[in-house]
Structures are given as C-alpha cells and as structure tokens.
Tab-separated table of C-alpha atoms in Angstrom:
chain	number	residue	atom	x	y	z
A	126	ARG	CA	40.752	245.391	167.461
A	127	VAL	CA	42.087	245.460	163.998
A	128	ALA	CA	40.980	248.418	161.932
A	129	MET	CA	39.444	247.433	158.613
A	130	SER	CA	40.288	249.654	155.687
A	131	PRO	CA	37.990	249.913	152.671
A	132	TRP	CA	38.673	247.400	149.893
A	133	ARG	CA	40.214	248.896	146.801
A	134	ALA	CA	40.693	247.473	143.357
A	135	PRO	CA	44.303	246.676	142.547
A	136	ALA	CA	45.825	249.643	140.798
A	137	ARG	CA	47.077	247.522	137.953
A	138	LEU	CA	43.526	246.615	136.956
A	139	GLY	CA	42.323	250.240	136.898
A	140	TRP	CA	39.231	250.863	134.748
A	141	ALA	CA	38.797	247.195	133.925
A	142	TRP	CA	37.169	246.714	137.321
A	143	VAL	CA	34.942	249.717	136.776
A	144	LEU	CA	33.749	248.387	133.415
A	145	LEU	CA	33.194	244.943	134.892
A	146	ALA	CA	31.093	246.462	137.654
A	147	ALA	CA	29.041	248.458	135.149
A	148	CYS	CA	28.329	245.342	133.098
A	149	ALA	CA	27.283	243.510	136.220
A	150	LEU	CA	24.846	246.286	137.085
A	151	ALA	CA	23.297	246.015	133.625
A	152	PHE	CA	22.261	242.462	134.405
A	153	LEU	CA	20.932	243.231	137.874
A	154	PRO	CA	17.143	243.010	138.167
A	155	ALA	CA	15.060	245.882	139.495
A	156	ALA	CA	14.571	246.012	143.233
A	157	ASP	CA	11.727	243.951	144.664
A	158	GLY	CA	8.376	245.614	143.967
A	159	VAL	CA	9.786	247.925	141.271
A	160	ALA	CA	9.155	247.436	137.544
A	161	PRO	CA	11.789	248.450	134.978
A	162	ALA	CA	11.421	251.918	133.537
A	163	PHE	CA	11.854	253.026	129.953
A	164	VAL	CA	14.861	255.280	129.431
A	165	ALA	CA	16.030	257.883	126.951
A	166	SER	CA	19.325	257.588	125.137
A	167	ARG	CA	21.078	260.259	123.075
A	168	GLY	CA	17.934	262.354	122.940
A	169	VAL	CA	15.718	259.448	121.878
A	170	ALA	CA	12.929	258.410	124.222
A	171	PHE	CA	11.810	254.808	124.520
A	172	PRO	CA	9.548	253.064	123.678
A	173	ASN	CA	9.201	254.322	120.107
A	174	ILE	CA	8.145	253.294	116.617
A	175	PRO	CA	10.300	255.144	114.038
A	176	THR	CA	8.428	256.375	110.992
A	177	LYS	CA	11.010	254.856	108.639
A	178	LEU	CA	10.257	251.423	110.148
A	179	ILE	CA	6.499	251.614	109.487
A	180	GLY	CA	5.009	249.670	106.575
A	181	PRO	CA	1.493	249.209	105.162
A	182	SER	CA	0.541	246.663	107.850
A	183	TYR	CA	3.612	246.346	110.048
A	184	ALA	CA	5.887	248.422	112.264
A	185	THR	CA	8.969	247.951	114.449
A	186	LEU	CA	8.739	248.620	118.180
A	187	ARG	CA	11.992	249.682	119.903
A	188	VAL	CA	12.480	249.567	123.674
A	189	GLN	CA	15.236	250.249	126.178
A	190	LEU	CA	14.961	249.690	129.963
A	191	ASP	CA	16.942	250.780	132.985
A	192	SER	CA	17.054	247.185	134.258
A	193	PRO	CA	16.399	243.704	132.823
A	194	GLY	CA	12.796	242.617	132.470
A	195	VAL	CA	10.010	241.920	130.012
A	196	VAL	CA	8.121	244.317	127.760
A	197	TYR	CA	4.529	243.398	126.887
A	198	TYR	CA	2.860	245.002	123.878
A	199	LEU	CA	-0.664	245.028	122.499
A	200	ALA	CA	-1.945	246.709	119.317
A	201	THR	CA	-5.495	247.924	118.772
A	202	PRO	CA	-7.015	249.370	115.589
A	203	GLN	CA	-8.132	252.964	115.510
A	204	ASP	CA	-10.088	255.163	113.136
A	205	ASP	CA	-10.504	258.862	112.527
A	206	ALA	CA	-14.255	258.643	113.333
A	207	GLY	CA	-15.155	260.281	110.061
A	208	ALA	CA	-12.852	263.269	110.537
A	209	VAL	CA	-11.512	262.731	107.013
A	210	THR	CA	-13.377	261.312	104.043
A	211	ASP	CA	-11.625	258.153	102.946
A	212	PRO	CA	-13.242	255.388	100.856
A	213	LEU	CA	-10.907	252.834	102.420
A	214	ASP	CA	-11.404	254.155	105.946
A	215	ASP	CA	-14.472	252.159	106.890
A	216	GLY	CA	-13.441	250.725	110.243
A	217	PRO	CA	-15.036	251.512	113.584
A	218	HIS	CA	-13.925	254.120	116.043
A	219	VAL	CA	-12.468	251.597	118.470
A	220	ALA	CA	-12.632	252.586	122.104
A	221	VAL	CA	-10.996	250.644	124.922
A	222	THR	CA	-13.685	249.670	127.411
A	223	ASP	CA	-14.258	247.895	130.659
A	224	ALA	CA	-14.804	244.204	129.911
A	225	SER	CA	-17.866	243.967	132.140
A	226	THR	CA	-19.588	247.335	131.663
A	227	ASN	CA	-18.476	248.437	128.150
A	228	GLU	CA	-17.746	251.864	129.612
A	229	ARG	CA	-14.907	253.656	127.909
A	230	ARG	CA	-11.488	253.853	129.493
A	231	ALA	CA	-8.546	256.009	128.568
A	232	ALA	CA	-6.226	253.004	128.405
A	233	PRO	CA	-6.231	249.244	128.940
A	234	LEU	CA	-5.103	247.885	132.290
A	235	PRO	CA	-1.477	246.721	132.585
A	236	GLU	CA	-2.788	243.226	133.195
A	237	GLU	CA	-4.768	243.334	129.925
A	238	VAL	CA	-1.678	244.308	127.975
A	239	ARG	CA	0.289	241.534	129.669
A	240	ASP	CA	-2.458	238.996	128.934
A	241	GLY	CA	-2.693	240.126	125.307
A	242	ALA	CA	-6.405	240.885	125.213
A	243	VAL	CA	-8.456	244.002	125.803
A	244	ALA	CA	-12.140	244.863	125.404
A	245	PHE	CA	-13.271	247.237	122.648
A	246	ILE	CA	-16.501	248.950	121.798
A	247	ASN	CA	-17.426	249.397	118.149
A	248	ALA	CA	-18.452	253.056	118.296
A	249	THR	CA	-19.743	255.111	115.384
A	250	ASP	CA	-17.934	258.234	116.531
A	251	ALA	CA	-15.734	259.650	119.252
A	252	ASP	CA	-18.712	260.767	121.358
A	253	ALA	CA	-19.103	258.575	124.453
A	254	SER	CA	-22.592	259.867	125.260
A	255	ASN	CA	-24.283	257.865	122.492
A	256	ASP	CA	-22.527	254.551	123.034
A	257	ALA	CA	-25.826	252.931	123.984
A	258	ASN	CA	-26.867	253.296	120.327
A	259	ASP	CA	-23.761	251.515	119.080
A	260	THR	CA	-23.324	247.875	118.389
A	261	SER	CA	-22.255	245.320	120.946
A	262	ALA	CA	-18.642	244.898	122.004
A	263	PHE	CA	-16.169	244.878	119.163
A	264	GLY	CA	-14.315	242.041	120.810
A	265	TYR	CA	-11.981	240.960	123.524
A	266	ALA	CA	-8.731	240.532	121.657
A	267	ALA	CA	-5.938	242.469	119.924
A	268	LEU	CA	-4.519	242.885	116.461
A	269	VAL	CA	-1.210	241.625	117.745
A	270	ALA	CA	0.157	241.034	121.230
A	271	GLY	CA	3.294	239.536	122.662
A	272	ALA	CA	6.257	239.799	124.989
A	273	LEU	CA	9.820	240.951	124.373
A	274	ASP	CA	12.574	239.813	126.738
A	275	VAL	CA	15.044	242.512	127.764
A	276	PRO	CA	17.952	240.664	129.407
A	277	VAL	CA	20.338	243.644	129.483
A	278	ALA	CA	19.650	247.184	130.689
A	279	ASP	CA	20.427	250.268	128.599
A	280	THR	CA	20.347	248.193	125.413
A	281	ILE	CA	17.945	248.641	122.527
A	282	TYR	CA	15.697	245.688	121.692
A	283	THR	CA	13.253	245.516	118.802
A	284	VAL	CA	10.265	243.465	117.706
A	285	ASN	CA	8.378	243.527	114.413
A	286	LEU	CA	4.606	244.005	114.824
A	287	THR	CA	2.669	242.464	111.937
A	288	ASN	CA	-1.007	242.187	110.976
A	289	LEU	CA	-1.710	245.757	112.030
A	290	ASN	CA	-4.641	247.854	110.837
A	291	PRO	CA	-3.541	248.269	107.207
A	292	GLN	CA	-2.973	251.769	105.845
A	293	ASN	CA	-4.753	253.220	108.838
A	294	SER	CA	-4.471	254.268	112.461
A	295	ASN	CA	-3.127	251.959	115.157
A	296	HIS	CA	-2.546	252.198	118.900
A	297	VAL	CA	0.248	250.177	120.493
A	298	TRP	CA	0.071	249.845	124.268
A	299	VAL	CA	3.261	248.930	126.114
A	300	VAL	CA	4.000	247.931	129.729
A	301	THR	CA	7.058	246.509	131.523
A	302	GLU	CA	7.458	243.772	134.081
A	303	SER	CA	10.425	242.963	136.297
A	304	LEU	CA	12.070	239.565	136.374
A	305	ASN	CA	10.374	238.904	139.732
A	306	GLY	CA	6.905	239.626	138.286
A	307	THR	CA	6.292	243.238	139.283
A	308	LEU	CA	4.132	244.869	136.599
A	309	GLN	CA	4.465	248.525	135.695
A	310	ARG	CA	1.529	250.557	136.994
A	311	GLY	CA	1.058	252.714	133.917
A	312	VAL	CA	0.648	251.820	130.271
A	313	ALA	CA	2.504	253.693	127.511
A	314	LEU	CA	0.614	254.548	124.314
A	315	LEU	CA	2.250	254.787	120.880
A	316	PRO	CA	-0.277	256.032	118.271
A	317	PHE	CA	0.753	255.922	114.608
A	318	TYR	CA	-0.494	255.401	111.073
A	319	THR	CA	0.642	252.442	109.037
A	320	LYS	CA	2.086	253.509	105.733
A	321	LYS	CA	-0.365	254.630	103.070
A	322	LEU	CA	0.157	252.849	99.763
A	323	PRO	CA	-0.302	254.553	96.399
A	324	PRO	CA	-3.589	253.846	94.595
A	325	ALA	CA	-3.927	250.384	93.093
A	326	PHE	CA	-4.805	249.733	89.461
A	327	ALA	CA	-8.137	248.254	88.396
A	328	GLU	CA	-9.431	246.258	85.452
A	329	ILE	CA	-11.258	247.794	82.515
A	330	VAL	CA	-14.482	245.908	81.797
A	331	GLY	CA	-15.303	245.992	78.117
A	332	ALA	CA	-17.966	244.594	75.810
A	333	GLY	CA	-18.969	241.066	76.653
A	334	GLU	CA	-17.625	241.510	80.182
A	335	THR	CA	-14.079	241.178	78.892
A	336	LYS	CA	-11.576	242.416	81.449
A	337	THR	CA	-8.224	244.071	80.819
A	338	GLN	CA	-5.873	244.753	83.700
A	339	THR	CA	-4.339	248.205	83.789
A	340	PRO	CA	-1.845	249.733	83.405
A	341	PHE	CA	-0.940	248.828	79.827
A	342	ILE	CA	0.578	250.640	76.874
A	343	LYS	CA	-0.377	251.202	73.264
A	344	THR	CA	2.372	251.965	70.768
A	345	GLY	CA	2.424	253.691	67.397
A	346	PRO	CA	5.212	254.560	64.972
A	347	THR	CA	5.964	257.867	66.716
A	348	SER	CA	3.934	257.720	69.933
A	349	MET	CA	2.855	255.585	72.868
A	350	THR	CA	0.056	255.882	75.409
A	351	LEU	CA	-0.232	254.571	78.960
A	352	VAL	CA	-3.781	253.538	79.899
A	353	SER	CA	-4.674	253.488	83.611
A	354	LEU	CA	-7.693	252.927	85.805
A	355	LEU	CA	-7.171	253.600	89.520
A	356	LEU	CA	-9.121	252.491	92.574
A	357	GLU	CA	-8.481	255.828	94.305
A	358	PRO	CA	-7.852	259.384	93.123
A	359	GLY	CA	-4.248	260.113	92.297
A	360	VAL	CA	-1.760	261.172	89.646
A	361	VAL	CA	-0.081	258.996	87.003
A	362	TYR	CA	3.432	259.929	85.814
A	363	LEU	CA	5.056	258.546	82.653
A	364	SER	CA	8.591	258.936	81.331
A	365	VAL	CA	9.911	257.345	78.123
A	366	GLN	CA	13.603	257.067	77.260
A	367	PRO	CA	15.938	255.017	75.038
A	368	SER	CA	15.986	251.454	76.315
A	369	HIS	CA	19.745	251.464	76.952
A	370	ASP	CA	19.624	254.492	79.295
A	371	GLN	CA	19.876	253.975	83.050
A	372	ALA	CA	16.536	253.230	84.657
A	373	PRO	CA	15.145	256.120	86.759
A	374	SER	CA	13.782	255.918	90.289
A	375	SER	CA	10.156	256.709	91.087
A	376	ALA	CA	11.123	260.181	92.323
A	377	GLN	CA	13.096	260.810	89.125
A	378	VAL	CA	10.134	259.825	86.948
A	379	LYS	CA	7.930	262.268	88.834
A	380	GLY	CA	10.600	264.963	88.674
A	381	LYS	CA	11.013	264.630	84.904
A	382	CYS	CA	7.276	264.965	84.414
A	383	GLU	CA	6.967	268.003	86.661
A	384	SER	CA	9.871	269.613	84.755
A	385	PHE	CA	8.003	268.967	81.479
A	386	GLU	CA	10.943	267.122	79.955
A	387	ASP	CA	10.594	265.606	76.491
A	388	MET	CA	8.851	262.235	76.242
A	389	THR	CA	7.010	262.649	79.554
A	390	CYS	CA	3.372	262.912	80.561
A	391	PHE	CA	1.406	263.165	83.785
A	392	LYS	CA	-2.329	263.045	84.262
A	393	PRO	CA	-4.522	263.519	87.339
A	394	PHE	CA	-7.007	260.765	88.070
A	395	PRO	CA	-9.999	262.474	89.730
A	396	SER	CA	-12.596	260.904	91.995
A	397	SER	CA	-15.189	261.025	89.207
A	398	ASN	CA	-13.086	258.648	87.114
A	399	VAL	CA	-12.830	256.341	90.118
A	400	ALA	CA	-16.576	256.389	90.704
A	401	TYR	CA	-17.527	255.799	87.073
A	402	LYS	CA	-14.551	253.541	86.265
A	403	VAL	CA	-13.313	255.706	83.405
A	404	PRO	CA	-9.678	255.029	82.398
A	405	VAL	CA	-7.233	257.827	81.652
A	406	GLY	CA	-4.728	257.851	78.790
A	407	CYS	CA	-1.310	259.486	79.150
A	408	PRO	CA	0.325	259.976	75.710
A	409	VAL	CA	3.934	260.651	74.705
A	410	PHE	CA	4.734	261.909	71.204
A	411	ASN	CA	7.729	262.596	68.950
A	412	LEU	CA	9.187	259.102	69.180
A	413	THR	CA	11.217	257.608	66.343
A	414	GLN	CA	9.971	254.732	64.220
A	415	ALA	CA	11.515	251.278	64.646
A	416	THR	CA	13.379	252.322	67.784
A	417	SER	CA	13.758	250.544	71.115
A	418	TYR	CA	12.417	252.437	74.146
A	419	ALA	CA	11.671	251.880	77.810
A	420	ALA	CA	8.624	253.417	79.485
A	421	TYR	CA	8.548	254.042	83.255
A	422	ALA	CA	5.325	254.857	85.089
A	423	VAL	CA	4.543	255.631	88.730
A	424	VAL	CA	1.343	256.522	90.530
A	425	GLU	CA	0.924	258.881	93.463
A	426	GLY	CA	-1.957	259.145	95.911
A	427	LEU	CA	-3.383	262.446	96.985
A	428	GLY	CA	-2.101	262.136	100.542
A	429	LEU	CA	-5.143	263.974	101.919
A	430	GLN	CA	-6.872	260.916	103.289
A	431	PHE	CA	-4.387	260.636	106.136
A	432	HIS	CA	-4.617	264.023	107.716
A	433	THR	CA	-1.962	263.423	110.380
A	434	PHE	CA	0.570	261.316	108.561
A	435	GLY	CA	3.173	261.673	105.859
A	436	ASP	CA	3.378	262.846	102.301
A	437	ALA	CA	1.388	261.684	99.316
A	438	PRO	CA	2.419	258.056	98.720
A	439	LEU	CA	4.408	257.382	95.535
A	440	SER	CA	5.073	253.993	93.925
A	441	GLU	CA	8.231	252.524	95.450
A	442	THR	CA	9.484	251.353	92.060
A	443	PRO	CA	8.275	252.262	88.578
A	444	PHE	CA	6.251	250.029	86.305
A	445	VAL	CA	8.452	249.247	83.281
A	446	TRP	CA	7.716	248.376	79.653
A	447	HIS	CA	10.330	247.749	76.969
A	448	PHE	CA	8.948	248.238	73.485
A	449	ILE	CA	9.928	249.001	69.921
A	450	THR	CA	7.992	251.519	67.930
A	451	PRO	CA	6.567	250.019	64.740
A	452	ASP	CA	8.108	250.763	61.367
A	453	ALA	CA	5.374	252.474	59.363
A	454	VAL	CA	7.256	252.794	56.053
A	455	VAL	CA	5.756	250.589	53.337
A	456	PRO	CA	8.063	248.866	50.860
A	457	ARG	CA	8.277	250.195	47.312
A	458	GLY	CA	8.713	247.642	44.550
A	459	ALA	CA	8.746	246.717	40.879
A	460	VAL	CA	7.743	243.574	38.993
A	461	SER	CA	8.691	242.147	35.594
A	462	VAL	CA	8.142	238.911	33.638
A	463	GLY	CA	10.770	237.083	31.589
A	464	THR	CA	11.910	233.734	30.219
A	465	VAL	CA	8.498	232.960	28.746
A	466	THR	CA	7.972	229.333	27.753
A	467	SER	CA	5.047	227.241	26.562
A	468	ALA	CA	4.318	226.253	30.195
A	469	GLY	CA	4.895	229.532	31.946
A	470	PHE	CA	7.386	232.309	32.738
A	471	THR	CA	9.566	233.788	35.490
A	472	ILE	CA	8.242	236.565	37.772
A	473	SER	CA	11.042	238.832	39.052
A	474	VAL	CA	10.593	241.484	41.744
A	475	THR	CA	12.724	244.145	43.435
A	476	SER	CA	11.931	246.131	46.574
A	477	SER	CA	13.249	248.875	48.809
A	478	LYS	CA	12.931	246.572	51.861
A	479	ASN	CA	13.389	242.925	52.614
A	480	GLY	CA	10.061	241.175	52.794
A	481	ILE	CA	7.605	239.198	50.713
A	482	ALA	CA	5.959	239.729	47.343
A	483	ARG	CA	2.563	238.024	47.123
A	484	TYR	CA	1.442	237.149	43.584
A	485	VAL	CA	-1.527	235.663	41.712
A	486	VAL	CA	-1.678	234.559	38.072
A	487	VAL	CA	-5.084	234.613	36.328
A	488	ARG	CA	-6.440	234.428	32.792
A	489	ALA	CA	-6.092	237.763	31.069
A	490	GLY	CA	-9.005	240.130	31.540
A	491	SER	CA	-10.223	243.005	29.407
A	492	SER	CA	-7.247	244.841	27.991
A	493	ALA	CA	-9.489	247.868	27.378
A	494	SER	CA	-10.512	248.151	31.055
A	495	PRO	CA	-8.024	246.093	33.152
A	496	GLU	CA	-9.040	247.916	36.304
A	497	LEU	CA	-12.404	246.176	36.181
A	498	THR	CA	-10.773	242.784	36.582
A	499	SER	CA	-7.809	243.712	38.783
A	500	PRO	CA	-7.944	242.228	42.301
A	501	SER	CA	-7.593	244.439	45.343
A	502	PHE	CA	-4.442	244.276	47.464
A	503	GLU	CA	-6.421	242.370	50.140
A	504	GLU	CA	-7.420	239.779	47.540
A	505	VAL	CA	-3.827	239.355	46.379
A	506	LEU	CA	-2.647	239.057	49.981
A	507	HIS	CA	-5.103	236.222	50.515
A	508	GLY	CA	-4.201	234.496	47.256
A	509	THR	CA	-7.339	235.190	45.203
A	510	GLY	CA	-8.170	236.984	42.006
A	511	TYR	CA	-10.793	239.623	41.343
A	512	GLY	CA	-14.016	238.969	43.261
A	513	GLY	CA	-12.503	236.006	45.059
A	514	GLU	CA	-11.725	234.141	41.822
A	515	THR	CA	-9.483	231.106	42.293
A	516	PRO	CA	-6.213	231.911	40.497
A	517	LEU	CA	-4.280	229.542	38.279
A	518	GLU	CA	-1.170	230.183	40.348
A	519	ALA	CA	-0.638	231.982	43.672
A	520	GLY	CA	2.138	232.195	46.210
A	521	PHE	CA	4.915	234.362	47.575
A	522	ILE	CA	8.414	235.388	46.621
A	523	THR	CA	10.946	235.990	49.378
A	524	VAL	CA	12.518	239.365	48.676
A	525	ASP	CA	15.967	239.656	50.197
A	526	GLY	CA	19.111	241.757	49.913
A	527	VAL	CA	22.017	242.978	52.012
A	528	ASN	CA	20.709	246.538	51.707
A	529	GLY	CA	17.112	245.618	52.453
A	530	ASN	CA	17.305	245.512	56.279
A	531	VAL	CA	16.111	249.089	56.629
A	532	THR	CA	13.306	250.761	58.568
A	533	GLY	CA	11.920	254.207	59.190
A	534	SER	CA	13.642	257.088	57.435
A	535	ASP	CA	16.302	254.783	55.994
A	536	ALA	CA	13.586	252.818	54.219
A	537	GLU	CA	11.947	255.968	52.885
A	538	THR	CA	15.099	256.913	50.980
A	539	GLY	CA	16.334	253.389	50.230
A	540	SER	CA	17.028	252.086	46.744
A	541	LEU	CA	14.187	250.411	44.862
A	542	ASP	CA	16.427	247.424	44.133
A	543	ALA	CA	17.788	246.970	47.665
A	544	ALA	CA	16.190	243.511	47.718
A	545	SER	CA	15.138	241.096	44.989
A	546	GLY	CA	13.644	237.669	44.321
A	547	SER	CA	11.987	235.564	41.633
A	548	VAL	CA	9.803	232.513	41.029
A	549	THR	CA	9.262	230.367	37.938
A	550	ILE	CA	5.741	229.356	36.905
A	551	ALA	CA	5.676	226.136	34.843
A	552	SER	CA	2.125	224.763	34.850
A	553	LEU	CA	0.264	227.009	32.442
A	554	THR	CA	-1.302	226.367	29.048
A	555	THR	CA	0.554	227.012	25.813
A	556	GLN	CA	-0.298	230.058	23.711
A	557	THR	CA	-2.543	231.534	26.373
A	558	GLU	CA	-2.672	235.095	27.696
A	559	TYR	CA	-2.250	235.698	31.437
A	560	ASP	CA	-2.223	238.584	33.922
A	561	VAL	CA	0.159	238.784	36.915
A	562	PHE	CA	-0.658	240.813	40.046
A	563	VAL	CA	1.798	241.477	42.890
A	564	VAL	CA	1.607	243.129	46.339
A	565	PHE	CA	4.657	243.900	48.497
A	566	THR	CA	4.918	243.570	52.268
A	567	ASP	CA	7.926	243.985	54.494
A	568	ARG	CA	9.032	241.523	57.144
A	569	GLY	CA	7.610	243.751	59.822
A	570	SER	CA	9.265	242.116	62.784
A	571	PHE	CA	12.730	241.282	61.528
A	572	TYR	CA	14.262	243.758	63.951
A	573	LEU	CA	12.351	242.134	66.819
A	574	THR	CA	14.258	238.937	66.063
A	575	ALA	CA	17.548	240.731	66.471
A	576	LEU	CA	16.659	242.849	69.493
A	577	LEU	CA	14.264	240.640	71.450
A	578	GLY	CA	15.087	237.136	70.301
A	579	SER	CA	11.525	236.574	69.128
A	580	VAL	CA	10.748	233.657	66.839
A	581	VAL	CA	9.138	235.245	63.805
A	582	ASN	CA	7.495	233.411	60.931
A	583	VAL	CA	8.109	235.922	58.160
A	584	LEU	CA	5.995	233.899	55.728
A	585	ASP	CA	2.789	234.257	57.742
A	586	PRO	CA	0.820	237.214	56.293
A	587	GLU	CA	-1.353	237.401	59.402
A	588	PHE	CA	1.600	237.572	61.777
A	589	GLU	CA	1.651	240.167	64.497
A	590	ALA	CA	4.135	240.088	67.330
A	591	THR	CA	2.327	238.599	70.282
A	592	ARG	CA	4.342	240.603	72.767
A	593	ALA	CA	2.182	243.607	73.594
A	594	GLU	CA	5.206	245.782	74.318
A	595	ALA	CA	6.691	245.102	70.885
A	596	ALA	CA	3.814	244.731	68.471
A	597	ALA	CA	5.110	245.195	64.945
A	598	PRO	CA	2.718	244.078	62.208
A	599	ARG	CA	3.872	244.105	58.616
A	600	ASN	CA	3.597	247.137	56.421
A	601	VAL	CA	1.688	246.455	53.220
A	602	ASN	CA	1.932	248.582	50.115
A	603	ALA	CA	-1.690	248.883	49.024
A	604	THR	CA	-0.663	249.498	45.427
A	605	VAL	CA	-1.198	246.361	43.317
A	606	LEU	CA	1.545	246.065	40.699
A	607	SER	CA	0.788	244.104	37.566
A	608	VAL	CA	2.133	242.730	34.303
A	609	LEU	CA	-0.775	242.232	31.884
A	610	GLY	CA	-1.137	240.163	28.744
A	611	VAL	CA	1.753	237.724	29.124
A	612	VAL	CA	1.344	235.084	26.380
A	613	THR	CA	2.933	231.678	26.666
A	614	THR	CA	4.685	230.334	23.612
C-alpha cells in the first residue's frame, strides 16, 4: 500500500490559496435545511435601518448574511394609539392578525413576509380585549414589500424602502431564505419613525376669500417683517444681512436668533394661532434706506409629537428673499419762469434728486388769496388744476444731473441744484396772466435698474416695482411749488 500524505498548497502560492478559499466559502450556500443568518460586523448588528438614512416617507434597509440567500422584507404602518397628541397622527393602531380569525399575533409568519402580504386589524387602541368593537380587517397587504438578493456572504447589501407611513411609526419585518428555498423560522422586527418634517406654511384668507401664501415679507425704509401662518405649532426664525454676505445654514439662522444678534427675530407659533388661523409677524428694525439685503427664514417644529424619535425638526434649507429697502427721502426742488414771449415762457426746475417735475399751467387766480385756487399735489400729479380743472398746459420735466443719483442720507444733504431740467410752453394767449404749479418726485426705482436689472418706466407716476421683494415706489414732495402771475407779452 502506498501511504497518502495530506495535500498541501504549494509554498510559493502561500496566502493566495487561503484568500481564494475564503472567497469560495463566501459564495457557498447554506447547508440543506438551514436558512442564512444575519451577522454582526464591527459592532454593527444586521439587519438595521440607520437613523441618518431615514426620510419623511422612506428609509434604507441594510443586511448582511453569513451565507448567500435572499432577504424578504415587509413594512406595516404603526401608530402610538393616542399615547401622544398629534393632529397629524390620525392613523389606526395597526395590529398584525391571523388572516382567518383576526386574532392578534406578535409577528407575521415568515411565509407572509415572503409573500409580501399580511393581515391587519384596524384597532382603536393597543388593548386586545376590545377588538370586537373595532372595525373590520384593515387589509391584507403591506406598505411596501420585496426581496433583496444576497449573492455574497459577509457583504452589506441595501435597499431603499419607499411609500412608508409618512412622518410616523413603521414596522419593517425581515426574514431570510436560502438559495435552496429554506425559509428562516423567525421574523426580525425593525421599528422606527420616519423623519418628522418641520411645520408647513398655510395661506392667509382675506376679504373676498382672497388667498395669500405665506411666508412673505413686507419692507419699509428701515425695517422688514416676515409674515407666517403655520399648519402646526412651531417657531419661526429670521435673520437679515447684507445681500453680498455668505448665505447661512438653517442651524446658523437659528443660532443667530437665539444669540439675539442684530437684524434677527424669532417668534413662537402657538397652537391657538394654528386653530384660529392667525398669522404671526416677525419684524427686524434698524435697516438702512435704499440698501440691498437678504432675509433668511427657517421654521422649527416642537418635536414633542414624536415622543420616541429625534429632535425638533428644523427646515433643511432657509427660505430666502433678496430685497432693497425703499428710499424714503423726498426730493427738494425750486422752480422759476423765464424767456417770456407772447405765446408762452420757459419753466426751469432744479432738484436735489434725479426724477420728474410735474407741472400744470392755468389762468391766474386771485392774487389776494392764491391758496384758494392752488391745486393740491395729488391734482398736479394727475395733471389737473384746482378742483379738477382742466389746465391749459400740463406735463412733466425730466430732472437729471450727474449728482442727482442719490438716496437715503446722501439725498437728505444733497445740493438743491444736483439735477435740473426745463420745458418751453408756446401755445398760450398774448398779454394774459398765468399761474404755474409744480410737484417734484424722484425716480424711485432707479437703483433697482442697476442692482436687479428691472425695466423701469420712470415716466409712469403710478409705477411701483412689481417685485414684492424690491418694492420701491416714488417719493413725492407734497409741497406744491408755484410761480404766480406770469404775463405773456
């Protein structure tokens, strides 16, 4: 007889044979009649659903087996059975039941998970003794069910579970099966809450059933206000900064508000405001006129409605508005008449700001009491004389100058002759006495043209910037300037 010695790997191959053997084992199926088992790796047990991979209605399931096989999964909705008051938490307390008797079971059968359908009872609470008073079976189905192939052992595989119970409790049941069809005897349960979203914004219903979607902002020369109406209780945070500064994150907006930094505001939105649909204003003051800003707002839920999951939910990214504070400085001006002829004269104006001078020419009134026949500034703006009288001449003079592009404090101290313009009237009657009335307005939105690229009709007295974040109506000097008793030659 020839003695047989054990076979040994050639020394020159060394660990290569060992690694090859290990890889081969990874592809070996479980023994007949044995289902693959979930394993733990580096202190992490499988199956699992990491919190960071949970969304509002989805989650990622991760599995790892000790041998190749198939992982079946099935998700069922759950509810806290009234343990926590939650206006959005109106689902049933779903209990897994026997398909034929509706009696509660602790878990679905492995075959039910594999088949992707399980019976539920729509219970009103967690008490099984009063199930007879509950409604009929909730259904024989699942939120989501499927199979995940695991061709290699000791390797992590993932699947994204969608259409889960949104912003609420879910149960995911998991079972394995070998490549030869042996089903695992037990079912693993992974309970978790899908991510709670921050409160959503609602519409404000005004007179005539007009609806305005919130949030929106209102701007003034030195202030702005954020108006919000939430569907759930929460907190609104607002931070305003120069438009060219780096945009903050949601956490930074909240942090600035809680540190009471300048140009910030935060307001709680209580349940009473939700119930009665009362909006909340969050104001910021001490802004500078005619200056470009950016406003960042975030909303945070209370976090109490999910008693076993996570922190209070904060907006992932801030709401953003870019706006320019209006220039509230009215133009100052002067008017004079010269070059009088038999058919008319020249009206000359100067102003501290570029803009428009509106004028009307009427027959001379009472020199003893000119105020009784002087039109108001609204009448001059609309091209009429006193009491709506039709003037002999009316129009506008474009007032322009290289030093007239000023706003805010610069306009307050600007020269009275920074801008000028004139018009010649040549259709009047000879040797007749006339009165001239003038009102000054600025261009209002000239800086919007430069900063926002807006198309602005500076000759339209009714113009207001249509962009809500940059509304800049004209400033009108309510003082009516006049030259009285001009007599043609």
